[in-house]
Short mmCIF file of C-alpha atoms and ligand atoms in Angstrom, two decimals:
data_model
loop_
_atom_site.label_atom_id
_atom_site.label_comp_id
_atom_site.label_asym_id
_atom_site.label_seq_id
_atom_site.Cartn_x
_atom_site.Cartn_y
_atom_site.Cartn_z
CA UNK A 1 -100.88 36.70 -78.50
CA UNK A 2 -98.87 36.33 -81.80
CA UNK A 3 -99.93 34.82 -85.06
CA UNK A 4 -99.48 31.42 -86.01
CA UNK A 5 -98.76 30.00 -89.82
CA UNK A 6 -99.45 26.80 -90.80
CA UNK A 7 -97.69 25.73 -94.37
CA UNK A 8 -96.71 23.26 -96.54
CA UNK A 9 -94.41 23.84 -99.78
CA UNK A 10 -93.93 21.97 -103.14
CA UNK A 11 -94.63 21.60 -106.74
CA UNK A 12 -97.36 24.24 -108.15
CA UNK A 13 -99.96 21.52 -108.63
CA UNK A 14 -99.29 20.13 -105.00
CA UNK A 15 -99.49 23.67 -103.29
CA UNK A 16 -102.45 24.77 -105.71
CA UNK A 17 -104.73 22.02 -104.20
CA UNK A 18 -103.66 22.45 -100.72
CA UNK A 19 -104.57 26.21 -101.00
CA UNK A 20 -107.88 25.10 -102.57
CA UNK A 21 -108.64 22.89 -99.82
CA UNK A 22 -107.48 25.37 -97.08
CA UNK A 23 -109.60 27.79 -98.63
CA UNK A 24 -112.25 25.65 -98.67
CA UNK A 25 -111.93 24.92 -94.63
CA UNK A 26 -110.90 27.91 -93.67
CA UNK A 27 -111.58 31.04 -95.87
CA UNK A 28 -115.37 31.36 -94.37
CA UNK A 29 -113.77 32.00 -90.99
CA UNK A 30 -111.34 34.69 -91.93
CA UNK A 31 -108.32 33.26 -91.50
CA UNK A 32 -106.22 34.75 -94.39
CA UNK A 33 -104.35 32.08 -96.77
CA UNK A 34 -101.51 32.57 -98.88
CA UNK A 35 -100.38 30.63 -102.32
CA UNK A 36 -96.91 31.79 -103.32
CA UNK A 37 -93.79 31.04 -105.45
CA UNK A 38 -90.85 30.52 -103.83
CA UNK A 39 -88.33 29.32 -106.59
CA UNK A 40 -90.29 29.21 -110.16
CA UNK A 41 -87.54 27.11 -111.41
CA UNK A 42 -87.28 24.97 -108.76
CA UNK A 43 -90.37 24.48 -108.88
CA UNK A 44 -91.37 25.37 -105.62
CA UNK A 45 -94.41 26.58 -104.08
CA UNK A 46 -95.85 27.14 -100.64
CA UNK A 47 -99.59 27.13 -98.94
CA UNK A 48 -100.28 28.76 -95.72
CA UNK A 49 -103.30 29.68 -93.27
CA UNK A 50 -102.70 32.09 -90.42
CA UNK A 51 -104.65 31.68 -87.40
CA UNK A 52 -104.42 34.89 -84.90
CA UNK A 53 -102.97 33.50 -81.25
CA UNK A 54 -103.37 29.88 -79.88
CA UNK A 55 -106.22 27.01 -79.75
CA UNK A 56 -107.87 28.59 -83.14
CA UNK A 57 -106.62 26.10 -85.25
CA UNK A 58 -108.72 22.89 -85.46
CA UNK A 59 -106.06 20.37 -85.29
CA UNK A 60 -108.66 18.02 -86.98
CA UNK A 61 -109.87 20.38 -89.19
CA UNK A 62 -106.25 21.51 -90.16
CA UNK A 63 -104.91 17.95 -90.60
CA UNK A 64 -107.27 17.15 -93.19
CA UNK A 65 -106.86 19.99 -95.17
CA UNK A 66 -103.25 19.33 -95.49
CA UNK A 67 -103.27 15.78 -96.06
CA UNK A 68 -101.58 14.12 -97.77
CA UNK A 69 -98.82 17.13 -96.63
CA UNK A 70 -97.62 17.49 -93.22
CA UNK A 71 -97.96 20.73 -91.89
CA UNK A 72 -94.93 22.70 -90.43
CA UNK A 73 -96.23 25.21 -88.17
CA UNK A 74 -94.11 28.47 -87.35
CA UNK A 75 -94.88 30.97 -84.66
CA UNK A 76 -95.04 34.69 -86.07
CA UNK A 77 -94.19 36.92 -83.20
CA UNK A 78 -96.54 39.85 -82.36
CA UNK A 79 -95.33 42.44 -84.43
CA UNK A 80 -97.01 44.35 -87.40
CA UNK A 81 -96.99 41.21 -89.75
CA UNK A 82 -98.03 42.63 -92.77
CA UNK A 83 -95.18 45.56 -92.91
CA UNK A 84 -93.15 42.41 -91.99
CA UNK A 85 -94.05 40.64 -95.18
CA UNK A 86 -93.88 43.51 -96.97
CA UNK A 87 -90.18 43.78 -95.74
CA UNK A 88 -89.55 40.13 -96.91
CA UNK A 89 -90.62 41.17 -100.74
CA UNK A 90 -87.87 41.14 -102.87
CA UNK A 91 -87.16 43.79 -105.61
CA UNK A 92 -88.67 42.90 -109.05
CA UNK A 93 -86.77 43.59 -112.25
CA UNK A 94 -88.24 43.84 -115.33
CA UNK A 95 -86.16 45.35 -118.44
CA UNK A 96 -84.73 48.64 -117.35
CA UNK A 97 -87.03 49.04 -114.54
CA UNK A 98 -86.45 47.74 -110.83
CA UNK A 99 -88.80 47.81 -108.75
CA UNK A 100 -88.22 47.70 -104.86
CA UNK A 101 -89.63 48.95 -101.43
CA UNK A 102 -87.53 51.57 -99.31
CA UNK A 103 -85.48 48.26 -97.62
CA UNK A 104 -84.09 47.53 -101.40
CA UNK A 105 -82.81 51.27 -102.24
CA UNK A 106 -79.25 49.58 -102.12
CA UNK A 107 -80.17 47.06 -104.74
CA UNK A 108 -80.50 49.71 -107.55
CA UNK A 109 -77.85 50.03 -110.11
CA UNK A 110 -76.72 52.76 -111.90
CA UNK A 111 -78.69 52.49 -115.09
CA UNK A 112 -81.66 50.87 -113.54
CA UNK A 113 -84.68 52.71 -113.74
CA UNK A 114 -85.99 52.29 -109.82
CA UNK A 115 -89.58 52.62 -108.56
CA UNK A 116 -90.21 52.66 -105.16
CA UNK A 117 -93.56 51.20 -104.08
CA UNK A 118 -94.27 50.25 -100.58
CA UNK A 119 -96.49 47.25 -100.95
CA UNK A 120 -99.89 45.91 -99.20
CA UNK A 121 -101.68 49.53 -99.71
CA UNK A 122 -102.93 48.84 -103.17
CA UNK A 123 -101.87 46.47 -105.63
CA UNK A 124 -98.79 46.65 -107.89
CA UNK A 125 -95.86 45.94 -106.44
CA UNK A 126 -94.11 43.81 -109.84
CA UNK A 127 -94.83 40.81 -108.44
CA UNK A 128 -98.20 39.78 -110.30
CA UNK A 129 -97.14 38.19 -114.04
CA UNK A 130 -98.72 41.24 -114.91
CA UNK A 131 -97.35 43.88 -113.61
CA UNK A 132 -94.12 43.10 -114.75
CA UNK A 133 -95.20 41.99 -118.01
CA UNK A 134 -96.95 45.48 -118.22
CA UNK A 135 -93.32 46.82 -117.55
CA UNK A 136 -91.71 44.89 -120.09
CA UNK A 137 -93.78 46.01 -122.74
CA UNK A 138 -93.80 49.75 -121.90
CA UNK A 139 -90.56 49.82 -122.14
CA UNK A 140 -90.37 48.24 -125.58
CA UNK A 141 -93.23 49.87 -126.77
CA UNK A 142 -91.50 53.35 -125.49
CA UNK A 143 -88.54 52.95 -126.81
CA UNK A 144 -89.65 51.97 -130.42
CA UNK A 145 -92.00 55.49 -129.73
CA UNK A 146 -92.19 58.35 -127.43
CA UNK A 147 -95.70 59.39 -126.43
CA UNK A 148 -96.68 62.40 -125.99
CA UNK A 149 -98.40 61.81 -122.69
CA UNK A 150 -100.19 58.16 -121.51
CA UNK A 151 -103.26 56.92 -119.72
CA UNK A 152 -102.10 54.15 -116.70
CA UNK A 153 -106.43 53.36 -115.96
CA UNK A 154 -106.58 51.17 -113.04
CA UNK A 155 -103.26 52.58 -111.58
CA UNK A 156 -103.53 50.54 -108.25
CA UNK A 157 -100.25 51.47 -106.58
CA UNK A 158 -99.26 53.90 -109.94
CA UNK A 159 -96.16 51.63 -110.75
CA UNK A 160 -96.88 51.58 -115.07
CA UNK A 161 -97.96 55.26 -114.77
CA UNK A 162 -94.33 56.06 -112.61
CA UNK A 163 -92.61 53.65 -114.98
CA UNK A 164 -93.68 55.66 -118.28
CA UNK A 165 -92.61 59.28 -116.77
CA UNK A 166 -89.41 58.32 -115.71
CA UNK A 167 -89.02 56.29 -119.14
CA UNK A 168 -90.64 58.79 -121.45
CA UNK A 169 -91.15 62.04 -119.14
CA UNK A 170 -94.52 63.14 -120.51
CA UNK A 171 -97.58 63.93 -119.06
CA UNK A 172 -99.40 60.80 -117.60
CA UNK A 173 -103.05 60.74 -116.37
CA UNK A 174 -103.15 57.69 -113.75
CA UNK A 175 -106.91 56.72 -112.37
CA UNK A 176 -108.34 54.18 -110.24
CA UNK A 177 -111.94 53.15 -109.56
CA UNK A 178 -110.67 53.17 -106.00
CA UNK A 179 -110.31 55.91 -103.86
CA UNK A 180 -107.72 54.27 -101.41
CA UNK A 181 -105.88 53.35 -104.48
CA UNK A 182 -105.55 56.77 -105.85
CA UNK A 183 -104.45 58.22 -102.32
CA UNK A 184 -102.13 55.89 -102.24
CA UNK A 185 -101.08 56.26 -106.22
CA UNK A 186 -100.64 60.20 -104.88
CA UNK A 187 -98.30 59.34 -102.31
CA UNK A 188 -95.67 56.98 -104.37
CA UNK A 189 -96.02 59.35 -107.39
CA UNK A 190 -94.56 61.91 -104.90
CA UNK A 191 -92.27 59.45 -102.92
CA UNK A 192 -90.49 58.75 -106.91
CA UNK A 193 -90.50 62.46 -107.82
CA UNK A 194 -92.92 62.53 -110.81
CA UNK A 195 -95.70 64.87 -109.26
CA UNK A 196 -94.70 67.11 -112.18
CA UNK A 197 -95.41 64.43 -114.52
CA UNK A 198 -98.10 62.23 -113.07
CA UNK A 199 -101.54 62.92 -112.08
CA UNK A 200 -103.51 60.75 -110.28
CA UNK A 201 -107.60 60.78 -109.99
CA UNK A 202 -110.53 58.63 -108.87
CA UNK A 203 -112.38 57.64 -111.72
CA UNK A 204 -114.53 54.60 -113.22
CA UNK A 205 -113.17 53.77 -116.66
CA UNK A 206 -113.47 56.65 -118.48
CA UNK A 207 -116.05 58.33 -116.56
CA UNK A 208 -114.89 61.38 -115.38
CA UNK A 209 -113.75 65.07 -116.11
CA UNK A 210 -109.91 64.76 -115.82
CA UNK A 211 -109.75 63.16 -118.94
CA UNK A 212 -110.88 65.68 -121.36
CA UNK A 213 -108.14 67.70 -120.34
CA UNK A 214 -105.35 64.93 -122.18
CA UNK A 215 -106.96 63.17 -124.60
CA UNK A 216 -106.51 61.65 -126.81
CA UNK A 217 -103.77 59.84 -125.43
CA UNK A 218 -100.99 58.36 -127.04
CA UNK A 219 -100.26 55.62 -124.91
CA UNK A 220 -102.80 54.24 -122.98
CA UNK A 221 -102.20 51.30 -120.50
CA UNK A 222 -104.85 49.21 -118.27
CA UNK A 223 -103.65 46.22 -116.27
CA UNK A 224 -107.54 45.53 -115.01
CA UNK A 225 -109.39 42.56 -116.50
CA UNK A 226 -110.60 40.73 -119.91
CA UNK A 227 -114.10 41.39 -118.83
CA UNK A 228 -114.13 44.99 -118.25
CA UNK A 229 -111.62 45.58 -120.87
CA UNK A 230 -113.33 44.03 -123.24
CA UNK A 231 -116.01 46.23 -122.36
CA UNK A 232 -114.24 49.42 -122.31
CA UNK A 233 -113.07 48.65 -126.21
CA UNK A 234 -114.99 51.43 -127.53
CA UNK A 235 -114.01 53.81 -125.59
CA UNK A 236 -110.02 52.98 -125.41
CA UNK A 237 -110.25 53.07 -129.11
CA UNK A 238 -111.96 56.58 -129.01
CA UNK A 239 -109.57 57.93 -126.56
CA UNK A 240 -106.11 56.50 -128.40
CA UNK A 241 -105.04 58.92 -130.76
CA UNK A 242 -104.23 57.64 -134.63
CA UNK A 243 -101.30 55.48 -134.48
CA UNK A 244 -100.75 55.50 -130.41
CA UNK A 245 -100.51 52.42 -128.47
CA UNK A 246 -102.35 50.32 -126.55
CA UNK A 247 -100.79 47.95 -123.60
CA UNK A 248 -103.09 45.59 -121.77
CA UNK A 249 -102.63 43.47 -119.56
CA UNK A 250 -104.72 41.47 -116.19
CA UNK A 251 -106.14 38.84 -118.96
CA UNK A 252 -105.80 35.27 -118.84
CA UNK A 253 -103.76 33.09 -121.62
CA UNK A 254 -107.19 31.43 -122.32
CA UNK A 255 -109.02 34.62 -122.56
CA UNK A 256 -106.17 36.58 -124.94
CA UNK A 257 -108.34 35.79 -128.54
CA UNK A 258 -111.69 37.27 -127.12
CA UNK A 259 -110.17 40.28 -125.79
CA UNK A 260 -108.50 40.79 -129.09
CA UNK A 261 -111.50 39.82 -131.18
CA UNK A 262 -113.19 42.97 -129.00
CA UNK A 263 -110.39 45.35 -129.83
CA UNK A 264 -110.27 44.31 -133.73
CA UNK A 265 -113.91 45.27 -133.99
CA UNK A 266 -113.17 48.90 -132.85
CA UNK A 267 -110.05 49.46 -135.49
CA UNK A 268 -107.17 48.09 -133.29
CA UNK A 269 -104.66 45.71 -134.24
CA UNK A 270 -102.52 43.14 -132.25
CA UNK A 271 -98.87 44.07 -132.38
CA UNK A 272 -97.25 41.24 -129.93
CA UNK A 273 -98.29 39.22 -126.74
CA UNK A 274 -95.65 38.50 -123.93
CA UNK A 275 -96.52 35.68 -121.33
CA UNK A 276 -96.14 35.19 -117.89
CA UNK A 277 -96.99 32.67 -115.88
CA UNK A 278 -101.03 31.99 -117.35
CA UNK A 279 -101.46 35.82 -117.73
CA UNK A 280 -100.47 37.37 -120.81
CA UNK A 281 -100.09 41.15 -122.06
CA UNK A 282 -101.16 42.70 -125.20
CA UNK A 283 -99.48 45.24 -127.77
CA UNK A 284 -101.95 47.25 -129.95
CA UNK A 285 -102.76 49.69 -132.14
CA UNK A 286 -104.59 52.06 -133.48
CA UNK A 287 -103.62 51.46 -137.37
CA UNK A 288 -102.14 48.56 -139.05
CA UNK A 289 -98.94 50.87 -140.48
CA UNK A 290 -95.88 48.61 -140.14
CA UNK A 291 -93.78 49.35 -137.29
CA UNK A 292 -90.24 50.44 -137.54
N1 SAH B 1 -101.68 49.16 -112.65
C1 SAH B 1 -101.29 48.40 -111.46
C2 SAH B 1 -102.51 47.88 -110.70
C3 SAH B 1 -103.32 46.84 -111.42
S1 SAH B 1 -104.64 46.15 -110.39
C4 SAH B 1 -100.35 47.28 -111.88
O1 SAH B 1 -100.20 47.04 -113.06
O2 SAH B 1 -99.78 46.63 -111.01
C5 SAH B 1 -106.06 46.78 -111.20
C6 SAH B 1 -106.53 48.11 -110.66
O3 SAH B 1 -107.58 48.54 -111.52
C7 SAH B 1 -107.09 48.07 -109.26
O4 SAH B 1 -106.45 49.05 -108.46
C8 SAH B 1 -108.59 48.38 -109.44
O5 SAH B 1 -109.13 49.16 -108.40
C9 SAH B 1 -108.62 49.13 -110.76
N2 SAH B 1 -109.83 49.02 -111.58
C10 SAH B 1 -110.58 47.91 -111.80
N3 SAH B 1 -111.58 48.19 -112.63
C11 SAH B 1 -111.51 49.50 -112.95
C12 SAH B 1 -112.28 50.39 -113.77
N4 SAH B 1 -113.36 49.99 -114.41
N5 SAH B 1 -111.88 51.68 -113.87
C13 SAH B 1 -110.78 52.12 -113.20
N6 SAH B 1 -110.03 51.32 -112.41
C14 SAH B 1 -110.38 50.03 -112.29
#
């Protein structure tokens, strides 16, 4: 018995509250529900619960939840759904970089600078605001000046930490806090060609012996939270050698003057913010020398 979606697209705010209240009925019960943009400048947005195989969607139930929308329902034949949607996800370009899963190799041009990630494994595939935005400012950041080697902490699918050694071809140190992340961070460092470049290891912020062996470091980047950025401050600011750079990204627009405020206490200054969607990256570092 195949899956069956249930969905309902339109303006942000519309799609936001329907994928609040499907949440709402149906997130206790497992069924996985999706909120994603189909055309930002369109405007348009779509909702959707999955229920697996026939009679377990409450008609009821499902009716309310998508009132005042109509639900269009779609059969989703039984196949491996999630390599399927993985299949549908478009490449992702952000500056020089493209990033793309194996269907996409065709879609990189000559100059681009292409990452291959297959996507669903662990996150960062360039679709999260931040993730590109990450992007975006390494390359700016790397271009104005080449590290000697980088940090990428909270690597997730090792996209940034790919992106700087095929930018700046230095030695980067990727970790993850997860395990599955950093097997999987092994495998697309390998499936790009940077195992001579990248390292990948399973660590907890900076707990952990692999990083003795680079630092200090003279990029670092973290796409992971405000909270537990703000808390690693000290210790990014220890590890970041005298004028390096610091990228950082996973914080919301509301959020941006806190994390700041934590990194201006430890010696670091704010260099430039770039925005995407509500999520916003950060430029700093470790001295307040103008930039060239
Ligand atoms: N760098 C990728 C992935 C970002 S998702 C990208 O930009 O797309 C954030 C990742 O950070 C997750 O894989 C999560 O497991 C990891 N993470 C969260 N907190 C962490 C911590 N304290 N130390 C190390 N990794 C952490």
């Amino acid at each position: 018995m195949g899956q069956v979606r249930y969905f309902a697209r339109g303006g942000k705010q519309v799609t936001q509250a329907l994928y609040e209240r499907l949440d709402a009925a149906f997130a206790d019960e497992g069924w996985p529900i999706a909120h994603i943009e189909i055309d930002e400048d369109a405007d348009l947005h779509e909702a959707s619960v999955y229920f697996e195989g026939e009679g377990d969607a409450d008609a009821q139930t499902l009716d309310a939840a998508f009132a005042p929308l109509e639900p269009t329902r779609e059969d989703l034949p039984d196949i491996d759904w999630m390599a399927q949607v993985l299949a549908d996800l478009k490449p992702v370009r952000a500056g020089r970089f493209l990033v793309h899963g194996a269907h996409d190799r065709d879609k990189v041009r000559p100059h681009d600078l292409s990452i291959e990630i297959e996507a669903g494994q662990a996150f960062g595939t360039g679709h999260h605001g931040t993730t590109a935005g990450c992007l975006s400012m390494i390359e700016e950041v790397v271009r104005r000046r080449r590290p000697v080697n980088a940090l990428d902490l909270g690597t997730g699918s090792a996209v940034l930490a790919i992106a700087i050694a095929k930018l700046a071809r230095v030695p980067v140190l990727a970790t993850d806090i997860d395990p599955v992340a950093t097997l999987v961070a092994r495998e697309n460092i390998r499936a790009n060609g940077q195992h001579n470049f990248v390292r990948a290891e399973t660590a907890k912020g900076f707990d952990g012996p692999a990083f003795a062996a680079y630092a200090p470091f003279s990029l670092i980047v973290a796409n992971i939270l405000a909270r537990p950025l703000m808390m690693l401050a000290p210790q990014m600011a220890r590890q970041l050698a005298p004028g390096g750079d610091l990228v950082l990204s996973g914080i919301l627009a509301k959020q941006r003057d806190a994390v700041l405020a934590a990194y201006r206490v430890q010696g670091l200054f704010h260099r430039k913010t770039l925005r995407r969607d509500e999520w916003v990256t950060l430029h700093l570092t470790r001295n307040d020398r103008p930039l060239d």
